[in-house]
Amino acid sequence: MRLITHNMLKCHVKNCTDPDKQFPLRFKDVQLEQIEADRNDEFLVRMLPRIDWAALLKTAKELNIELPDKVPESPADDGEFLSTLHTVILETHVKDGSMVCDGCGHEYKITNGIPNMLLAEHEI
Amino acid sequence: MKESIPDTLKLSAADKEEQYVHQVYNKIASHFSDTRFKPWPVIERYLRGLPSGSIGTDIGCGNGKYLGVRTGDVFIIGTDRSESLVDICSQRQFECMVSDGLDLPYRADAFDFSISIAVIHHFSSSERRAKAVSEILRVVRSGGTVLIFAWALEQNGRRKFDLSNQDVLVPWVVPGFRTHKGETLDNNDQKQVAVDKVFHRYYHLFREGELPALLQQVGGCEIIESGYDKDNWYVIARKF
Ligand SMILES: [Zn+2]
């Protein structure tokens, strides 16, 4: 799972409703892997509005990954920023570990790079 | 028995889907995947028409047939209820996860688009089909689009259905499925023989007009295209 995907995930347990705690899910005991991918600047600039930057920043800090606090005013002209963004969200994969919700404590497992987001009967 | 049979199962909706959808896909995953490689034209046109930089999700992605159509300039996350099918996607290096279509693990308004191809007909009550559609729409931003395909009752290809019965169990035949047979064949001590194995999947077959009506019932979107293609009814809708 790439970090761009993690930025879209939110806890969906039935009675877990505090928006500040459901998202982003906190990584626990994760193994990361860097896998090189072709960089497409047009893609990066255009998809940027879909990223929740505050959440990405929080997650990056937990993983000791450096990211600027703010998106630059014209990202299209900032090659260094785009290069960092590409490395962080598209080339950084979570191989194994879990994601924990700070609202309800639910732990979503990641195995061989595949998150399992299914809930138990009583959580739906 | 290789004909479709009417669904008269006395099971709850969730149990029916567990036994006649989830467990079956896990068993037939590799054979199913081998038969699913050619993108359908309407879906390919929709995906090719997305602007570069779009982010989306394929809900019920199966073996990931559509996840690689725009590699590099459109990012698609696949989700499926079947772990066996998600494993196949992952081996193909696609971004994917195991999740339930009734309850998606994404924040609201996260994506530019969502597709769900031949999936919602596996939900066995009208409430659950409406919930699946509302989830597909929920995760898309305002102005984003969704593409939904569901099997038609009025199919005129190799499958034909009794028009008076929309809820059916449809056979899937796996040729030469390895199984143990209790008897020994002539001059052959091998007890494992290859025989065709038939699995049944539950389907709610959509009548003409039913799919657009379902989206209108769920609301919050306008239908921008609908039609019939590859034995399915389909709609493309834009979220308000
Ligand atoms: Zn939670």
CSV table of C-alpha atoms and ligand atoms in Angstrom, one decimal:
chain,number,residue,atom,x,y,z
A,1,MET,CA,0.0,0.0,0.0
A,2,ARG,CA,1.3,3.4,-1.0
A,3,LEU,CA,1.0,6.4,1.3
A,4,ILE,CA,-1.4,8.2,-1.2
A,5,THR,CA,-3.9,5.4,-0.5
A,6,HIS,CA,-3.5,5.7,3.3
A,7,ASN,CA,-4.4,9.4,2.9
A,8,MET,CA,-7.9,8.3,1.6
A,9,LEU,CA,-8.6,5.8,4.4
A,10,LYS,CA,-10.7,6.5,7.4
A,11,CYS,CA,-12.0,4.4,10.3
A,12,HIS,CA,-15.5,3.2,9.5
A,13,VAL,CA,-16.5,1.4,12.6
A,14,LYS,CA,-20.2,2.1,13.3
A,15,ASN,CA,-20.0,4.0,16.6
A,16,CYS,CA,-16.7,5.7,15.8
A,17,THR,CA,-17.6,9.2,14.8
A,18,ASP,CA,-15.1,11.7,16.1
A,19,PRO,CA,-13.7,13.2,12.8
A,20,ASP,CA,-10.5,14.3,14.5
A,21,LYS,CA,-9.6,10.7,15.6
A,22,GLN,CA,-10.9,8.6,12.7
A,23,PHE,CA,-8.5,10.1,10.3
A,24,PRO,CA,-5.7,9.7,9.5
A,25,LEU,CA,-5.2,6.1,10.8
A,26,ARG,CA,-2.0,5.8,12.9
A,27,PHE,CA,0.6,3.3,11.6
A,28,LYS,CA,1.8,0.7,14.1
A,29,ASP,CA,4.9,-1.6,13.7
A,30,VAL,CA,5.1,-1.0,10.0
A,31,GLN,CA,7.7,-2.2,7.5
A,32,LEU,CA,8.3,0.3,4.7
A,33,GLU,CA,9.7,-0.4,1.3
A,34,GLN,CA,10.8,2.0,-1.4
A,35,ILE,CA,9.8,1.0,-4.9
A,36,GLU,CA,10.9,3.2,-7.8
A,37,ALA,CA,8.2,4.5,-10.1
A,38,ASP,CA,8.2,6.9,-13.1
A,39,ARG,CA,7.5,10.5,-12.0
A,40,ASN,CA,4.7,12.4,-13.8
A,41,ASP,CA,4.7,16.0,-12.8
A,42,GLU,CA,1.4,16.8,-14.5
A,43,PHE,CA,-0.3,14.0,-12.5
A,44,LEU,CA,1.2,15.2,-9.2
A,45,VAL,CA,0.2,18.8,-9.7
A,46,ARG,CA,-3.4,17.9,-10.7
A,47,MET,CA,-4.0,15.3,-8.0
A,48,LEU,CA,-2.7,17.5,-5.2
A,49,PRO,CA,-6.1,19.0,-4.3
A,50,ARG,CA,-7.3,15.5,-3.4
A,51,ILE,CA,-4.5,15.0,-0.8
A,52,ASP,CA,-5.3,16.1,2.8
A,53,TRP,CA,-2.0,17.8,3.5
A,54,ALA,CA,-2.4,18.0,7.3
A,55,ALA,CA,-3.1,14.3,7.5
A,56,LEU,CA,-0.2,13.4,5.2
A,57,LEU,CA,2.1,15.6,7.3
A,58,LYS,CA,1.1,14.0,10.5
A,59,THR,CA,1.6,10.5,9.0
A,60,ALA,CA,5.0,11.5,7.6
A,61,LYS,CA,6.2,12.7,11.0
A,62,GLU,CA,5.2,9.4,12.6
A,63,LEU,CA,7.3,7.6,10.0
A,64,ASN,CA,10.2,10.1,10.3
A,65,ILE,CA,9.7,11.2,6.7
A,66,GLU,CA,10.5,14.8,5.9
A,67,LEU,CA,7.8,16.9,4.2
A,68,PRO,CA,7.3,20.7,3.9
A,69,ASP,CA,4.7,22.0,6.3
A,70,LYS,CA,2.8,23.7,3.5
A,71,VAL,CA,2.2,23.0,-0.2
A,72,PRO,CA,4.1,25.7,-2.1
A,73,GLU,CA,2.1,28.4,-3.9
A,74,SER,CA,3.0,27.1,-7.3
A,75,PRO,CA,3.9,23.5,-7.0
A,76,ALA,CA,4.2,23.1,-10.8
A,77,ASP,CA,7.4,25.2,-10.7
A,78,ASP,CA,8.9,23.5,-7.7
A,79,GLY,CA,10.8,20.5,-8.9
A,80,GLU,CA,12.3,19.7,-5.5
A,81,PHE,CA,8.8,19.7,-3.9
A,82,LEU,CA,7.4,17.4,-6.7
A,83,SER,CA,10.3,15.0,-6.4
A,84,THR,CA,9.7,14.8,-2.6
A,85,LEU,CA,6.0,14.4,-3.0
A,86,HIS,CA,6.5,11.6,-5.6
A,87,THR,CA,8.9,9.7,-3.4
A,88,VAL,CA,6.6,10.0,-0.3
A,89,ILE,CA,3.2,9.2,-1.7
A,90,LEU,CA,3.9,7.0,-4.7
A,91,GLU,CA,7.2,5.2,-4.0
A,92,THR,CA,6.8,4.6,-0.3
A,93,HIS,CA,5.0,1.3,0.3
A,94,VAL,CA,3.8,-0.2,3.6
A,95,LYS,CA,4.6,-3.9,3.4
A,96,ASP,CA,3.4,-5.1,6.7
A,97,GLY,CA,2.0,-3.8,10.0
A,98,SER,CA,-1.2,-2.2,11.0
A,99,MET,CA,-3.2,1.0,11.1
A,100,VAL,CA,-4.9,2.0,14.4
A,101,CYS,CA,-7.8,4.3,14.9
A,102,ASP,CA,-7.3,6.7,17.8
A,103,GLY,CA,-11.1,7.0,18.2
A,104,CYS,CA,-12.1,3.4,18.8
A,105,GLY,CA,-8.8,1.5,18.9
A,106,HIS,CA,-9.7,-0.7,15.9
A,107,GLU,CA,-6.6,-2.2,14.3
A,108,TYR,CA,-6.6,-2.7,10.5
A,109,LYS,CA,-3.9,-5.2,9.5
A,110,ILE,CA,-1.7,-4.9,6.4
A,111,THR,CA,-0.2,-8.1,5.1
A,112,ASN,CA,2.1,-8.4,2.1
A,113,GLY,CA,1.1,-4.8,1.2
A,114,ILE,CA,-2.6,-5.5,1.3
A,115,PRO,CA,-4.8,-3.7,4.0
A,116,ASN,CA,-7.7,-5.7,5.3
A,117,MET,CA,-10.5,-3.2,6.0
A,118,LEU,CA,-13.2,-5.7,6.8
A,119,LEU,CA,-15.0,-5.2,10.1
A,120,ALA,CA,-16.5,-7.7,12.6
A,121,GLU,CA,-20.3,-8.0,12.6
A,122,HIS,CA,-20.8,-5.9,15.7
A,123,GLU,CA,-18.7,-3.0,14.2
A,124,ILE,CA,-20.9,-2.5,11.1
B,1,MET,CA,-27.2,-28.7,-13.4
B,2,LYS,CA,-25.7,-25.9,-15.5
B,3,GLU,CA,-28.9,-23.8,-15.9
B,4,SER,CA,-29.7,-20.9,-13.7
B,5,ILE,CA,-32.1,-21.7,-10.9
B,6,PRO,CA,-34.6,-19.5,-9.1
B,7,ASP,CA,-33.4,-18.3,-5.7
B,8,THR,CA,-35.7,-19.8,-3.1
B,9,LEU,CA,-33.0,-20.0,-0.4
B,10,LYS,CA,-34.3,-19.4,3.1
B,11,LEU,CA,-31.3,-17.4,4.2
B,12,SER,CA,-30.7,-13.8,5.5
B,13,ALA,CA,-29.3,-11.4,2.9
B,14,ALA,CA,-25.9,-11.4,4.6
B,15,ASP,CA,-25.7,-15.2,4.9
B,16,LYS,CA,-26.8,-15.7,1.3
B,17,GLU,CA,-24.1,-13.3,0.0
B,18,GLU,CA,-21.5,-15.0,2.2
B,19,GLN,CA,-22.3,-18.5,0.9
B,20,TYR,CA,-23.4,-17.7,-2.7
B,21,VAL,CA,-21.1,-14.8,-3.5
B,22,HIS,CA,-18.0,-14.4,-1.2
B,23,GLN,CA,-17.2,-18.1,-0.7
B,24,VAL,CA,-17.7,-18.9,-4.4
B,25,TYR,CA,-15.4,-16.1,-5.6
B,26,ASN,CA,-12.7,-17.2,-3.2
B,27,LYS,CA,-13.0,-20.7,-4.7
B,28,ILE,CA,-13.2,-19.8,-8.4
B,29,ALA,CA,-10.8,-16.8,-8.2
B,30,SER,CA,-8.0,-18.1,-10.4
B,31,HIS,CA,-10.3,-19.6,-13.1
B,32,PHE,CA,-12.5,-16.4,-13.0
B,33,SER,CA,-9.4,-14.3,-13.4
B,34,ASP,CA,-8.2,-16.3,-16.4
B,35,THR,CA,-11.4,-15.5,-18.2
B,36,ARG,CA,-11.3,-11.8,-17.4
B,37,PHE,CA,-8.7,-9.9,-19.3
B,38,LYS,CA,-10.4,-7.8,-22.1
B,39,PRO,CA,-11.7,-4.4,-21.0
B,40,TRP,CA,-15.3,-3.7,-22.0
B,41,PRO,CA,-15.6,-0.8,-24.5
B,42,VAL,CA,-17.9,1.5,-22.5
B,43,ILE,CA,-15.6,1.2,-19.4
B,44,GLU,CA,-12.4,1.7,-21.4
B,45,ARG,CA,-13.9,4.8,-23.0
B,46,TYR,CA,-14.9,6.2,-19.6
B,47,LEU,CA,-11.5,5.6,-18.1
B,48,ARG,CA,-9.7,7.0,-21.2
B,49,GLY,CA,-11.8,10.1,-20.9
B,50,LEU,CA,-10.8,11.0,-17.4
B,51,PRO,CA,-8.5,14.0,-17.0
B,52,SER,CA,-4.9,13.3,-16.2
B,53,GLY,CA,-4.3,13.5,-12.4
B,54,SER,CA,-7.6,11.9,-11.5
B,55,ILE,CA,-7.8,9.7,-8.5
B,56,GLY,CA,-10.5,7.0,-8.2
B,57,THR,CA,-11.6,3.7,-6.9
B,58,ASP,CA,-12.8,0.4,-8.5
B,59,ILE,CA,-15.3,-1.1,-6.1
B,60,GLY,CA,-15.4,-4.9,-6.6
B,61,CYS,CA,-12.3,-4.8,-8.8
B,62,GLY,CA,-12.1,-8.6,-9.3
B,63,ASN,CA,-8.7,-9.4,-10.8
B,64,GLY,CA,-7.9,-5.8,-11.5
B,65,LYS,CA,-8.9,-5.8,-15.2
B,66,TYR,CA,-9.4,-2.0,-15.1
B,67,LEU,CA,-6.7,-1.0,-12.6
B,68,GLY,CA,-4.0,-0.7,-15.2
B,69,VAL,CA,-5.9,1.1,-18.0
B,70,ARG,CA,-4.4,4.5,-17.1
B,71,THR,CA,-1.2,3.6,-15.2
B,72,GLY,CA,1.0,6.6,-14.7
B,73,ASP,CA,-1.5,9.5,-15.1
B,74,VAL,CA,-4.7,8.3,-13.3
B,75,PHE,CA,-4.4,6.6,-9.9
B,76,ILE,CA,-7.0,3.8,-9.1
B,77,ILE,CA,-7.3,1.9,-5.9
B,78,GLY,CA,-9.1,-1.4,-6.2
B,79,THR,CA,-11.2,-2.9,-3.5
B,80,ASP,CA,-12.8,-6.3,-3.4
B,81,ARG,CA,-14.5,-8.5,-0.8
B,82,SER,CA,-12.7,-11.6,-2.1
B,83,GLU,CA,-9.2,-12.0,-0.6
B,84,SER,CA,-8.2,-14.4,-3.4
B,85,LEU,CA,-9.1,-11.8,-6.0
B,86,VAL,CA,-7.2,-9.1,-4.2
B,87,ASP,CA,-4.2,-11.3,-4.0
B,88,ILE,CA,-4.3,-11.6,-7.8
B,89,CYS,CA,-4.4,-7.8,-8.1
B,90,SER,CA,-1.5,-7.4,-5.7
B,91,GLN,CA,0.6,-9.9,-7.7
B,92,ARG,CA,-0.1,-7.8,-10.7
B,93,GLN,CA,1.4,-4.8,-8.8
B,94,PHE,CA,-2.0,-3.0,-8.5
B,95,GLU,CA,-3.0,-0.9,-5.5
B,96,CYS,CA,-5.7,-2.8,-3.8
B,97,MET,CA,-7.3,-3.8,-0.5
B,98,VAL,CA,-9.9,-6.1,1.0
B,99,SER,CA,-13.1,-4.2,1.8
B,100,ASP,CA,-16.9,-4.5,1.8
B,101,GLY,CA,-18.9,-2.5,-0.7
B,102,LEU,CA,-21.7,-1.8,1.8
B,103,ASP,CA,-19.3,0.1,4.0
B,104,LEU,CA,-16.2,1.6,2.3
B,105,PRO,CA,-13.2,2.6,4.4
B,106,TYR,CA,-12.7,5.9,2.6
B,107,ARG,CA,-13.3,9.4,3.7
B,108,ALA,CA,-16.3,11.2,2.0
B,109,ASP,CA,-15.5,13.2,-1.2
B,110,ALA,CA,-12.1,11.6,-1.4
B,111,PHE,CA,-12.1,10.7,-5.1
B,112,ASP,CA,-12.6,12.2,-8.5
B,113,PHE,CA,-14.4,9.0,-9.7
B,114,SER,CA,-15.6,5.6,-8.8
B,115,ILE,CA,-16.4,2.6,-10.9
B,116,SER,CA,-18.2,-0.6,-9.9
B,117,ILE,CA,-18.5,-3.1,-12.6
B,118,ALA,CA,-20.8,-6.1,-12.3
B,119,VAL,CA,-20.9,-6.0,-8.5
B,120,ILE,CA,-24.1,-4.5,-7.1
B,121,HIS,CA,-26.2,-7.3,-8.6
B,122,HIS,CA,-24.6,-9.6,-5.9
B,123,PHE,CA,-26.4,-7.7,-3.1
B,124,SER,CA,-29.5,-9.6,-2.2
B,125,SER,CA,-32.0,-7.0,-1.1
B,126,SER,CA,-33.1,-3.6,-2.5
B,127,GLU,CA,-31.9,-1.9,0.7
B,128,ARG,CA,-28.4,-3.4,0.4
B,129,ARG,CA,-28.2,-2.4,-3.3
B,130,ALA,CA,-29.2,1.2,-2.4
B,131,LYS,CA,-26.6,1.2,0.4
B,132,ALA,CA,-23.9,0.0,-2.1
B,133,VAL,CA,-24.8,2.8,-4.5
B,134,SER,CA,-24.8,5.4,-1.8
B,135,GLU,CA,-21.4,4.3,-0.7
B,136,ILE,CA,-20.1,4.5,-4.3
B,137,LEU,CA,-21.4,8.1,-4.5
B,138,ARG,CA,-20.3,9.1,-0.9
B,139,VAL,CA,-16.6,8.6,-1.6
B,140,VAL,CA,-16.6,10.8,-4.8
B,141,ARG,CA,-16.2,14.6,-4.6
B,142,SER,CA,-18.9,17.0,-5.7
B,143,GLY,CA,-18.7,17.1,-9.5
B,144,GLY,CA,-17.0,13.7,-9.7
B,145,THR,CA,-18.5,10.9,-11.7
B,146,VAL,CA,-19.4,7.2,-11.1
B,147,LEU,CA,-19.8,4.4,-13.6
B,148,ILE,CA,-21.9,1.4,-12.5
B,149,PHE,CA,-22.7,-1.8,-14.4
B,150,ALA,CA,-25.1,-4.5,-13.3
B,151,TRP,CA,-26.3,-7.7,-15.1
B,152,ALA,CA,-29.4,-7.3,-17.2
B,153,LEU,CA,-32.4,-9.6,-16.9
B,154,GLU,CA,-33.1,-9.1,-20.6
B,155,GLN,CA,-29.8,-10.6,-21.8
B,156,ASN,CA,-29.7,-11.7,-25.5
B,157,GLY,CA,-26.3,-13.3,-25.6
B,158,ARG,CA,-25.2,-16.8,-24.5
B,159,ARG,CA,-27.2,-16.5,-21.2
B,160,LYS,CA,-31.0,-16.3,-21.2
B,161,PHE,CA,-33.1,-15.8,-18.2
B,162,ASP,CA,-36.7,-16.3,-17.3
B,163,LEU,CA,-38.1,-12.8,-17.4
B,164,SER,CA,-40.5,-13.4,-14.5
B,165,ASN,CA,-37.7,-14.1,-12.0
B,166,GLN,CA,-35.0,-11.5,-11.1
B,167,ASP,CA,-33.4,-13.3,-8.3
B,168,VAL,CA,-31.4,-16.3,-9.4
B,169,LEU,CA,-28.5,-18.7,-8.7
B,170,VAL,CA,-26.2,-18.7,-11.8
B,171,PRO,CA,-23.8,-21.6,-12.3
B,172,TRP,CA,-20.1,-21.1,-12.8
B,173,VAL,CA,-18.4,-24.1,-14.2
B,174,VAL,CA,-14.7,-24.7,-13.5
B,175,PRO,CA,-13.5,-27.3,-16.0
B,176,GLY,CA,-11.4,-30.1,-14.5
B,177,PHE,CA,-11.6,-28.9,-10.9
B,178,ARG,CA,-9.4,-31.3,-8.9
B,179,THR,CA,-11.5,-33.3,-6.5
B,180,HIS,CA,-11.3,-36.6,-4.6
B,181,LYS,CA,-13.5,-39.3,-6.0
B,182,GLY,CA,-14.3,-42.2,-3.7
B,183,GLU,CA,-13.8,-44.9,-6.3
B,184,THR,CA,-10.9,-46.2,-8.2
B,185,LEU,CA,-10.9,-46.1,-12.0
B,186,ASP,CA,-9.9,-49.1,-14.2
B,187,ASN,CA,-6.1,-49.8,-13.9
B,188,ASN,CA,-5.7,-46.5,-12.2
B,189,ASP,CA,-4.9,-46.2,-8.5
B,190,GLN,CA,-5.0,-42.4,-8.7
B,191,LYS,CA,-8.0,-41.3,-6.7
B,192,GLN,CA,-7.7,-37.7,-7.7
B,193,VAL,CA,-9.4,-37.1,-11.0
B,194,ALA,CA,-10.3,-34.0,-12.9
B,195,VAL,CA,-14.0,-33.3,-13.2
B,196,ASP,CA,-16.0,-30.2,-14.0
B,197,LYS,CA,-17.2,-28.5,-10.9
B,198,VAL,CA,-20.2,-26.2,-10.7
B,199,PHE,CA,-20.6,-23.3,-8.3
B,200,HIS,CA,-23.6,-21.1,-8.0
B,201,ARG,CA,-23.5,-17.4,-7.5
B,202,TYR,CA,-26.5,-15.3,-6.4
B,203,TYR,CA,-27.6,-12.5,-8.8
B,204,HIS,CA,-30.3,-9.9,-8.7
B,205,LEU,CA,-30.9,-9.3,-12.4
B,206,PHE,CA,-31.7,-5.7,-13.2
B,207,ARG,CA,-34.7,-4.9,-15.4
B,208,GLU,CA,-34.5,-2.1,-18.0
B,209,GLY,CA,-34.8,1.2,-16.1
B,210,GLU,CA,-34.1,-0.3,-12.7
B,211,LEU,CA,-30.5,0.9,-12.4
B,212,PRO,CA,-31.2,4.6,-13.2
B,213,ALA,CA,-34.2,4.5,-10.9
B,214,LEU,CA,-32.0,3.1,-8.1
B,215,LEU,CA,-29.6,6.0,-8.5
B,216,GLN,CA,-32.5,8.5,-8.5
B,217,GLN,CA,-33.8,6.9,-5.3
B,218,VAL,CA,-30.4,7.2,-3.6
B,219,GLY,CA,-30.2,10.8,-4.9
B,220,GLY,CA,-27.5,13.4,-4.8
B,221,CYS,CA,-26.5,12.8,-8.4
B,222,GLU,CA,-27.6,13.4,-12.0
B,223,ILE,CA,-27.5,10.6,-14.6
B,224,ILE,CA,-25.5,11.7,-17.6
B,225,GLU,CA,-25.5,8.5,-19.6
B,226,SER,CA,-27.2,5.1,-19.4
B,227,GLY,CA,-27.5,2.2,-21.6
B,228,TYR,CA,-27.0,-1.5,-22.3
B,229,ASP,CA,-23.6,-3.1,-23.0
B,230,LYS,CA,-22.1,-6.6,-22.7
B,231,ASP,CA,-25.2,-8.1,-21.1
B,232,ASN,CA,-25.3,-5.3,-18.5
B,233,TRP,CA,-27.3,-2.2,-17.8
B,234,TYR,CA,-25.0,0.7,-17.0
B,235,VAL,CA,-25.2,4.3,-15.8
B,236,ILE,CA,-22.7,7.2,-15.6
B,237,ALA,CA,-23.8,9.8,-13.0
B,238,ARG,CA,-22.3,13.0,-11.7
B,239,LYS,CA,-22.4,13.8,-8.0
B,240,PHE,CA,-24.1,17.1,-7.1
C,1,ZN,ZN,-12.5,4.1,14.8
